[in-house]
Amino acid sequence: MLESTKRLISPSGRSDVPPFMVVDVMAAAARIEAAGDRVIHMEVGQPAAPAPACAIAAARAALAGPLRYTESLGIPSLRARIARHYQERYRVVIDPARIIVTTGSSAGFILAFLTLFEPGDRVAVAVPGYPPYRHILKALGCEAVLIETTAATRFAITPDTLIAAHRRAPLKGVLVASPANPTGTMMTAQALHDLHAAAEREGVRFISDEIYHGLDYAFAADTAARLSENAIVINSFSKYFCMTGWRVGWMLVPDALVRAIDRLQGNLAISVPTLSQIAAEAAFDGRAEMETVKHGYEENRRILVEGLPKVGLDKFLPVDGGFYLYADVSRFSSDSFDFARRMLEEAHVAATPGVDFDPIEGRHFIRFCYAGSAAEMHEAVERIGKWLGRWLGRK
Ligand SMILES: Cc1ncc(COP(=O)(O)O)c(C=O)c1O
């Protein structure tokens, strides 16, 4: 390519973020399916079930009328309904004025990072962790500071590890998730409280990704909204409410940030898709339906937790919440990418290699998503068992 052409069309350095490896796994699975074989999909973190029936009905009814832009902060009745959710679920009173509707939690991160941080600011995230945190931070010119976590702390950042990183070079923020992706582990209310207190003492801004709330099995997940009005809470209709493709979520922010986010969202997107906001408001009435879906995940969790050790995958993290099981496969391979590729090609079970979530230790782990059906979980365990049997025989 000519130098002069390159100058016109080459992408910026900050857009150079790594892809999500799960997309490569999905593409490989699609090739196997195109050849006529059936793959059990445990690679993508999304519910198999549709949105609650009442959400779909509300969207259908709304389609008949005009769908205009909404207020940049979101439809007022949806913001009020989200506030009621905090009252009902956590017994926490939130002023709807502090609630902002977003295009999934993904847009919530962009808005939060833009509002809280300047280019060059350092923000702590846990490793293993959800890759887009660090990729969005990079695209916005901030530095993601990766804090290694261990089983002893349920794979969460602790006051000690936070402060040690802060002493090395000042942090501007810290982002936590509980239940977490990819580990499926949770922070206890006490651990969340202690980390928040340490961050607040040190002047480190606190962001809590609560997208997997509602999908907690080991103990009840607590919200950072209880701890302080200064905490930024990010949530979504994608997971508990099975609305990934509707692209709607929300954030709770301090009063002082509302106007800045209003201006940003107004400029960046005008507003969140109206149809999705209408469906989201109705979704809160579909909780009974969603609890049935959740019980399905609990059953899937039981099948895997009991079944996988019997077929040789006996090392995995506590399966506290969300719909992920993070398994240590180092007994079989020191290259989880290769392990996942072969499991897909030879057993037709798709899972995500840990290297997506943890550049260092991830080569020992793979992530299974158990948001499918119980029959699929049984079949996956059986297929993995036969395949690992052959693998060990080969060795
Ligand atoms: C931990 C975590 N946070 C945020 C997201 C983004 O979800 P959404 O933008 O659909 O709300 C995901 C998606 O998988 C996730 O796992």
Short mmCIF file of C-alpha atoms and ligand atoms in Angstrom, two decimals:
data_model
loop_
_atom_site.label_atom_id
_atom_site.label_comp_id
_atom_site.label_asym_id
_atom_site.label_seq_id
_atom_site.Cartn_x
_atom_site.Cartn_y
_atom_site.Cartn_z
CA MET A 1 0.00 0.00 0.00
CA LEU A 2 1.26 3.48 -0.82
CA GLU A 3 2.47 5.54 2.17
CA SER A 4 0.07 8.35 1.20
CA THR A 5 -2.89 5.91 1.14
CA LYS A 6 -1.82 4.40 4.47
CA ARG A 7 -1.91 7.83 6.07
CA LEU A 8 -5.51 8.18 4.96
CA ILE A 9 -6.92 4.85 6.04
CA SER A 10 -4.77 3.23 8.75
CA PRO A 11 -6.65 2.67 12.05
CA SER A 12 -5.67 4.64 15.15
CA GLY A 13 -3.40 3.05 17.76
CA ARG A 14 -6.12 3.16 20.39
CA SER A 15 -8.50 1.15 18.20
CA ASP A 16 -5.95 -1.68 18.21
CA VAL A 17 -7.62 -3.80 20.89
CA PRO A 18 -7.49 -7.62 20.84
CA PRO A 19 -10.55 -9.53 19.58
CA PHE A 20 -12.62 -11.68 21.88
CA MET A 21 -11.30 -15.23 21.31
CA VAL A 22 -14.73 -16.71 21.93
CA VAL A 23 -15.66 -15.36 18.50
CA ASP A 24 -13.02 -17.63 16.93
CA VAL A 25 -14.44 -20.60 18.86
CA MET A 26 -17.94 -19.74 17.60
CA ALA A 27 -16.66 -19.58 14.01
CA ALA A 28 -14.94 -22.97 14.36
CA ALA A 29 -18.14 -24.45 15.85
CA ALA A 30 -20.16 -23.04 12.93
CA ARG A 31 -17.83 -24.79 10.46
CA ILE A 32 -18.40 -28.13 12.22
CA GLU A 33 -22.15 -27.55 12.17
CA ALA A 34 -22.07 -26.61 8.48
CA ALA A 35 -20.49 -30.03 7.86
CA GLY A 36 -23.57 -31.63 9.46
CA ASP A 37 -22.38 -32.35 13.02
CA ARG A 38 -24.03 -31.15 16.22
CA VAL A 39 -22.02 -29.02 18.63
CA ILE A 40 -22.89 -28.41 22.28
CA HIS A 41 -22.39 -24.71 22.77
CA MET A 42 -20.84 -23.81 26.10
CA GLU A 43 -18.59 -21.05 24.79
CA VAL A 44 -20.80 -17.96 24.69
CA GLY A 45 -22.03 -16.38 27.90
CA GLN A 46 -25.64 -15.96 27.05
CA PRO A 47 -28.95 -17.46 28.14
CA ALA A 48 -30.65 -19.88 25.77
CA ALA A 49 -34.11 -18.70 26.95
CA PRO A 50 -35.95 -15.73 25.41
CA ALA A 51 -36.91 -12.51 27.21
CA PRO A 52 -39.86 -12.75 29.64
CA ALA A 53 -43.16 -13.16 27.76
CA CYS A 54 -44.48 -9.87 29.22
CA ALA A 55 -41.44 -8.01 27.84
CA ILE A 56 -42.02 -9.45 24.37
CA ALA A 57 -45.75 -8.56 24.56
CA ALA A 58 -44.93 -4.98 25.58
CA ALA A 59 -42.51 -4.64 22.67
CA ARG A 60 -45.07 -6.07 20.22
CA ALA A 61 -47.69 -3.59 21.39
CA ALA A 62 -45.23 -0.70 21.13
CA LEU A 63 -44.35 -1.59 17.53
CA ALA A 64 -47.75 -0.37 16.39
CA GLY A 65 -47.05 3.19 17.54
CA PRO A 66 -44.28 5.65 16.75
CA LEU A 67 -40.92 4.81 18.26
CA ARG A 68 -39.25 8.12 18.94
CA TYR A 69 -36.07 9.09 20.72
CA THR A 70 -36.41 9.09 24.49
CA GLU A 71 -34.77 11.28 27.12
CA SER A 72 -31.01 10.65 27.00
CA LEU A 73 -31.07 9.34 30.56
CA GLY A 74 -33.86 6.88 29.73
CA ILE A 75 -37.65 6.67 29.90
CA PRO A 76 -38.65 8.12 33.31
CA SER A 77 -41.04 5.25 34.13
CA LEU A 78 -38.24 2.71 33.47
CA ARG A 79 -35.84 4.64 35.72
CA ALA A 80 -38.53 4.67 38.44
CA ARG A 81 -39.11 0.93 37.95
CA ILE A 82 -35.38 0.24 38.35
CA ALA A 83 -35.41 2.29 41.59
CA ARG A 84 -38.31 0.11 42.82
CA HIS A 85 -36.24 -2.97 42.00
CA TYR A 86 -33.52 -1.76 44.42
CA GLN A 87 -36.12 -1.22 47.10
CA GLU A 88 -37.71 -4.65 46.56
CA ARG A 89 -34.57 -6.71 46.10
CA TYR A 90 -31.99 -5.04 48.32
CA ARG A 91 -34.07 -2.76 50.57
CA VAL A 92 -32.02 0.19 49.31
CA VAL A 93 -33.67 3.49 48.42
CA ILE A 94 -32.30 4.99 45.20
CA ASP A 95 -33.44 8.29 43.76
CA PRO A 96 -34.49 7.55 40.12
CA ALA A 97 -32.63 10.75 39.18
CA ARG A 98 -29.37 8.81 39.79
CA ILE A 99 -30.39 5.96 37.46
CA ILE A 100 -29.31 6.08 33.82
CA VAL A 101 -30.51 3.65 31.18
CA THR A 102 -27.70 2.42 28.89
CA THR A 103 -27.23 0.31 25.76
CA GLY A 104 -26.36 -2.81 27.71
CA SER A 105 -23.83 -2.64 30.49
CA SER A 106 -21.20 -2.31 27.73
CA ALA A 107 -22.25 1.30 27.11
CA GLY A 108 -22.37 1.80 30.89
CA PHE A 109 -18.61 1.08 31.04
CA ILE A 110 -17.86 3.55 28.25
CA LEU A 111 -19.94 6.26 29.92
CA ALA A 112 -18.49 5.54 33.36
CA PHE A 113 -14.86 5.51 32.17
CA LEU A 114 -15.35 8.70 30.12
CA THR A 115 -16.95 10.47 33.06
CA LEU A 116 -14.62 9.25 35.80
CA PHE A 117 -11.20 9.14 34.17
CA GLU A 118 -8.77 11.22 32.17
CA PRO A 119 -6.46 9.70 29.54
CA GLY A 120 -3.50 8.10 31.30
CA ASP A 121 -5.44 7.29 34.49
CA ARG A 122 -4.76 3.89 36.00
CA VAL A 123 -7.71 1.62 36.77
CA ALA A 124 -7.42 -1.70 38.61
CA VAL A 125 -9.20 -4.78 37.26
CA ALA A 126 -9.03 -8.39 38.45
CA VAL A 127 -7.28 -11.12 36.49
CA PRO A 128 -8.86 -13.42 35.43
CA GLY A 129 -11.58 -11.02 34.31
CA TYR A 130 -13.90 -9.92 31.53
CA PRO A 131 -11.57 -8.78 28.70
CA PRO A 132 -13.57 -5.75 27.45
CA TYR A 133 -12.89 -3.91 30.74
CA ARG A 134 -9.23 -3.58 29.83
CA HIS A 135 -9.86 -3.17 26.12
CA ILE A 136 -12.37 -0.32 26.58
CA LEU A 137 -9.98 1.37 29.03
CA LYS A 138 -7.19 1.11 26.46
CA ALA A 139 -9.38 2.50 23.67
CA LEU A 140 -10.15 5.48 25.90
CA GLY A 141 -6.47 6.08 26.62
CA CYS A 142 -6.55 4.79 30.21
CA GLU A 143 -4.32 2.11 31.66
CA ALA A 144 -5.84 -1.11 32.97
CA VAL A 145 -3.79 -2.31 35.94
CA LEU A 146 -4.16 -6.08 36.11
CA ILE A 147 -4.35 -7.41 39.66
CA GLU A 148 -3.71 -11.14 39.91
CA THR A 149 -6.23 -12.90 42.15
CA THR A 150 -6.17 -16.28 43.86
CA ALA A 151 -8.50 -18.97 45.17
CA ALA A 152 -7.87 -17.76 48.74
CA THR A 153 -9.86 -14.59 48.02
CA ARG A 154 -12.44 -16.18 45.70
CA PHE A 155 -10.56 -14.56 42.81
CA ALA A 156 -11.40 -11.03 43.93
CA ILE A 157 -9.23 -7.96 44.43
CA THR A 158 -8.67 -7.40 48.18
CA PRO A 159 -7.86 -4.22 50.14
CA ASP A 160 -4.23 -5.43 50.38
CA THR A 161 -3.74 -6.11 46.68
CA LEU A 162 -5.52 -2.85 45.80
CA ILE A 163 -3.38 -0.78 48.14
CA ALA A 164 -0.16 -2.51 47.04
CA ALA A 165 -0.93 -1.56 43.41
CA HIS A 166 -1.91 1.96 44.48
CA ARG A 167 1.41 2.39 46.32
CA ARG A 168 3.37 1.28 43.25
CA ALA A 169 1.71 4.04 41.18
CA PRO A 170 -1.53 5.85 42.09
CA LEU A 171 -4.77 4.32 40.89
CA LYS A 172 -7.76 6.43 39.89
CA GLY A 173 -10.31 3.64 39.95
CA VAL A 174 -11.06 0.00 40.63
CA LEU A 175 -13.61 -2.20 38.91
CA VAL A 176 -15.05 -5.33 40.51
CA ALA A 177 -17.60 -7.92 39.37
CA SER A 178 -19.54 -10.32 41.55
CA PRO A 179 -20.63 -12.87 40.38
CA ALA A 180 -17.66 -12.68 38.05
CA ASN A 181 -16.94 -13.74 34.51
CA PRO A 182 -15.11 -16.06 33.72
CA THR A 183 -14.67 -17.50 37.22
CA GLY A 184 -18.31 -17.66 38.36
CA THR A 185 -17.04 -16.73 41.84
CA MET A 186 -18.61 -14.10 44.10
CA MET A 187 -17.44 -11.62 46.72
CA THR A 188 -19.09 -11.90 50.10
CA ALA A 189 -20.91 -8.79 51.33
CA GLN A 190 -18.04 -8.31 53.78
CA ALA A 191 -15.36 -8.58 51.07
CA LEU A 192 -17.24 -6.04 48.93
CA HIS A 193 -17.63 -3.74 51.91
CA ASP A 194 -13.95 -3.95 52.88
CA LEU A 195 -12.68 -3.35 49.37
CA HIS A 196 -15.03 -0.41 48.89
CA ALA A 197 -13.94 1.09 52.22
CA ALA A 198 -10.26 0.77 51.29
CA ALA A 199 -10.87 2.34 47.87
CA GLU A 200 -12.85 5.22 49.37
CA ARG A 201 -10.15 5.86 52.00
CA GLU A 202 -7.49 6.04 49.30
CA GLY A 203 -9.60 8.21 46.97
CA VAL A 204 -9.90 5.41 44.40
CA ARG A 205 -13.19 5.51 42.47
CA PHE A 206 -15.26 2.34 42.80
CA ILE A 207 -17.15 0.66 39.95
CA SER A 208 -19.21 -2.48 40.58
CA ASP A 209 -20.32 -4.63 37.63
CA GLU A 210 -23.47 -6.34 38.92
CA ILE A 211 -24.63 -7.82 35.60
CA TYR A 212 -24.90 -11.36 37.05
CA HIS A 213 -26.97 -10.32 40.06
CA GLY A 214 -30.04 -12.49 40.43
CA LEU A 215 -27.97 -15.52 39.34
CA ASP A 216 -26.43 -16.25 42.73
CA TYR A 217 -26.48 -19.77 44.17
CA ALA A 218 -23.84 -19.94 46.90
CA PHE A 219 -25.07 -16.86 48.82
CA ALA A 220 -26.96 -13.65 48.02
CA ALA A 221 -25.00 -11.05 46.05
CA ASP A 222 -24.97 -7.64 47.69
CA THR A 223 -25.00 -4.36 45.80
CA ALA A 224 -22.36 -1.63 46.08
CA ALA A 225 -25.32 0.79 45.99
CA ARG A 226 -25.78 -0.03 49.69
CA LEU A 227 -22.25 1.08 50.52
CA SER A 228 -22.17 4.61 49.19
CA GLU A 229 -23.88 6.97 46.78
CA ASN A 230 -20.41 7.52 45.31
CA ALA A 231 -20.09 3.95 44.05
CA ILE A 232 -20.87 3.47 40.36
CA VAL A 233 -23.08 0.42 39.85
CA ILE A 234 -23.44 -1.08 36.39
CA ASN A 235 -26.12 -3.61 35.53
CA SER A 236 -27.99 -5.01 32.56
CA PHE A 237 -31.10 -6.82 31.37
CA SER A 238 -28.84 -9.18 29.37
CA LYS A 239 -28.30 -12.03 31.81
CA TYR A 240 -30.95 -12.53 34.52
CA PHE A 241 -33.69 -11.23 32.20
CA CYS A 242 -32.34 -13.16 29.16
CA MET A 243 -32.25 -10.03 26.99
CA THR A 244 -28.70 -10.02 25.55
CA GLY A 245 -29.73 -8.93 22.06
CA TRP A 246 -32.07 -6.20 23.26
CA ARG A 247 -29.02 -4.18 24.33
CA VAL A 248 -30.36 -2.48 27.41
CA GLY A 249 -28.84 -1.96 30.84
CA TRP A 250 -28.51 0.68 33.51
CA MET A 251 -26.12 2.44 35.85
CA LEU A 252 -26.38 4.14 39.23
CA VAL A 253 -24.14 7.16 39.59
CA PRO A 254 -23.59 9.95 42.13
CA ASP A 255 -25.79 13.02 41.58
CA ALA A 256 -22.74 15.03 40.61
CA LEU A 257 -22.12 12.86 37.53
CA VAL A 258 -25.65 12.70 36.13
CA ARG A 259 -25.50 15.83 34.02
CA ALA A 260 -22.12 14.89 32.50
CA ILE A 261 -23.43 11.45 31.51
CA ASP A 262 -26.63 13.00 30.18
CA ARG A 263 -24.55 15.23 27.88
CA LEU A 264 -22.30 12.36 26.80
CA GLN A 265 -25.12 9.93 26.06
CA GLY A 266 -27.07 12.65 24.24
CA ASN A 267 -24.10 13.25 21.98
CA LEU A 268 -22.89 9.68 21.57
CA ALA A 269 -26.19 7.90 21.06
CA ILE A 270 -29.07 10.39 21.61
CA SER A 271 -30.89 7.69 23.53
CA VAL A 272 -31.08 3.94 24.13
CA PRO A 273 -33.35 2.00 21.69
CA THR A 274 -36.92 2.87 22.69
CA LEU A 275 -38.36 -0.57 22.00
CA SER A 276 -35.81 -2.18 24.28
CA GLN A 277 -36.51 0.28 27.07
CA ILE A 278 -40.24 -0.47 26.87
CA ALA A 279 -39.55 -4.22 26.95
CA ALA A 280 -37.10 -3.79 29.85
CA GLU A 281 -39.66 -2.00 32.00
CA ALA A 282 -42.15 -4.81 31.44
CA ALA A 283 -39.46 -7.44 32.12
CA PHE A 284 -39.58 -6.71 35.85
CA ASP A 285 -43.07 -8.27 35.85
CA GLY A 286 -41.59 -11.47 34.42
CA ARG A 287 -39.53 -12.39 37.44
CA ALA A 288 -41.45 -15.62 38.11
CA GLU A 289 -40.62 -16.80 34.60
CA MET A 290 -36.97 -15.81 35.05
CA GLU A 291 -36.78 -17.64 38.40
CA THR A 292 -37.75 -20.82 36.53
CA VAL A 293 -34.90 -20.17 34.09
CA LYS A 294 -32.57 -19.63 37.05
CA HIS A 295 -33.61 -22.95 38.57
CA GLY A 296 -32.62 -24.52 35.25
CA TYR A 297 -29.12 -23.03 35.63
CA GLU A 298 -28.96 -24.39 39.16
CA GLU A 299 -29.75 -27.85 37.86
CA ASN A 300 -27.13 -27.45 35.10
CA ARG A 301 -24.63 -26.36 37.71
CA ARG A 302 -25.37 -29.49 39.75
CA ILE A 303 -24.95 -31.74 36.68
CA LEU A 304 -21.54 -30.25 35.90
CA VAL A 305 -20.27 -30.00 39.48
CA GLU A 306 -21.17 -33.65 40.06
CA GLY A 307 -20.45 -34.94 36.55
CA LEU A 308 -17.18 -33.33 35.47
CA PRO A 309 -15.05 -34.71 38.35
CA LYS A 310 -16.25 -38.23 37.46
CA VAL A 311 -14.83 -37.84 33.95
CA GLY A 312 -11.51 -36.33 35.02
CA LEU A 313 -12.14 -32.58 35.20
CA ASP A 314 -12.01 -32.37 38.96
CA LYS A 315 -10.31 -29.01 39.49
CA PHE A 316 -12.50 -25.95 39.15
CA LEU A 317 -13.24 -22.75 41.00
CA PRO A 318 -16.18 -22.42 43.44
CA VAL A 319 -19.25 -22.22 41.19
CA ASP A 320 -20.94 -19.41 43.14
CA GLY A 321 -23.03 -17.53 40.60
CA GLY A 322 -23.63 -16.41 37.03
CA PHE A 323 -23.53 -19.35 34.65
CA TYR A 324 -19.83 -20.15 34.34
CA LEU A 325 -17.58 -22.95 35.47
CA TYR A 326 -13.86 -22.22 35.19
CA ALA A 327 -11.97 -25.50 35.01
CA ASP A 328 -8.26 -26.11 35.49
CA VAL A 329 -7.14 -28.40 32.66
CA SER A 330 -3.40 -28.33 33.48
CA ARG A 331 -3.53 -32.06 34.19
CA PHE A 332 -4.15 -32.57 30.48
CA SER A 333 -2.47 -29.65 28.77
CA SER A 334 -0.50 -26.48 29.38
CA ASP A 335 -2.18 -24.87 26.37
CA SER A 336 -5.89 -24.34 27.02
CA PHE A 337 -6.32 -22.87 23.55
CA ASP A 338 -5.20 -26.14 22.00
CA PHE A 339 -7.24 -28.12 24.57
CA ALA A 340 -10.44 -26.18 23.71
CA ARG A 341 -9.75 -26.48 19.97
CA ARG A 342 -9.37 -30.26 20.21
CA MET A 343 -12.35 -30.66 22.50
CA LEU A 344 -14.41 -28.83 19.90
CA GLU A 345 -13.05 -30.75 16.92
CA GLU A 346 -13.03 -34.20 18.52
CA ALA A 347 -15.86 -34.11 21.13
CA HIS A 348 -17.93 -31.34 19.53
CA VAL A 349 -18.19 -29.45 22.81
CA ALA A 350 -17.39 -25.74 22.51
CA ALA A 351 -15.84 -23.90 25.49
CA THR A 352 -13.65 -20.81 25.77
CA PRO A 353 -9.92 -20.98 26.52
CA GLY A 354 -8.89 -19.09 29.65
CA VAL A 355 -6.27 -17.06 27.75
CA ASP A 356 -9.12 -14.77 26.73
CA PHE A 357 -9.55 -13.76 30.38
CA ASP A 358 -6.08 -14.14 31.81
CA PRO A 359 -3.02 -13.64 29.60
CA ILE A 360 -0.78 -15.46 32.12
CA GLU A 361 -2.50 -18.28 34.01
CA GLY A 362 -5.34 -18.63 31.49
CA ARG A 363 -3.40 -21.23 29.53
CA HIS A 364 -4.32 -23.69 32.30
CA PHE A 365 -8.09 -22.99 32.28
CA ILE A 366 -11.18 -23.25 30.12
CA ARG A 367 -14.56 -21.64 30.75
CA PHE A 368 -17.80 -23.54 30.37
CA CYS A 369 -21.06 -21.59 30.14
CA TYR A 370 -23.93 -23.63 31.57
CA ALA A 371 -26.84 -21.49 30.35
CA GLY A 372 -28.10 -24.23 27.99
CA SER A 373 -30.46 -27.13 28.73
CA ALA A 374 -30.01 -29.93 31.28
CA ALA A 375 -29.99 -32.49 28.45
CA GLU A 376 -27.09 -30.63 26.84
CA MET A 377 -25.17 -30.61 30.14
CA HIS A 378 -25.58 -34.39 30.53
CA GLU A 379 -24.50 -34.93 26.96
CA ALA A 380 -21.52 -32.58 27.34
CA VAL A 381 -20.28 -34.48 30.40
CA GLU A 382 -20.64 -37.77 28.54
CA ARG A 383 -18.86 -36.51 25.42
CA ILE A 384 -16.05 -34.91 27.46
CA GLY A 385 -15.66 -38.15 29.47
CA LYS A 386 -15.27 -40.31 26.35
CA TRP A 387 -12.93 -37.80 24.75
CA LEU A 388 -10.72 -37.40 27.83
CA GLY A 389 -10.60 -41.19 28.12
CA ARG A 390 -9.18 -41.32 24.59
CA TRP A 391 -6.83 -38.41 25.45
CA LEU A 392 -5.41 -40.25 28.46
CA GLY A 393 -5.16 -43.45 26.42
CA ARG A 394 -3.10 -41.56 23.86
CA LYS A 395 -0.61 -40.31 26.44
C1 LIG B 1 -18.96 -9.47 33.43
C2 LIG B 1 -19.68 -8.89 32.24
N1 LIG B 1 -19.94 -7.58 32.24
C3 LIG B 1 -20.55 -7.01 31.20
C4 LIG B 1 -20.96 -7.74 30.08
C5 LIG B 1 -21.62 -7.02 28.94
O1 LIG B 1 -22.96 -7.32 28.82
P1 LIG B 1 -24.08 -6.39 28.17
O2 LIG B 1 -23.41 -5.30 27.41
O3 LIG B 1 -24.88 -7.31 27.31
O4 LIG B 1 -24.89 -5.84 29.29
C6 LIG B 1 -20.74 -9.12 30.07
C7 LIG B 1 -21.14 -9.92 28.92
O5 LIG B 1 -20.89 -11.09 28.80
C8 LIG B 1 -20.08 -9.70 31.18
O6 LIG B 1 -19.82 -11.02 31.23
#
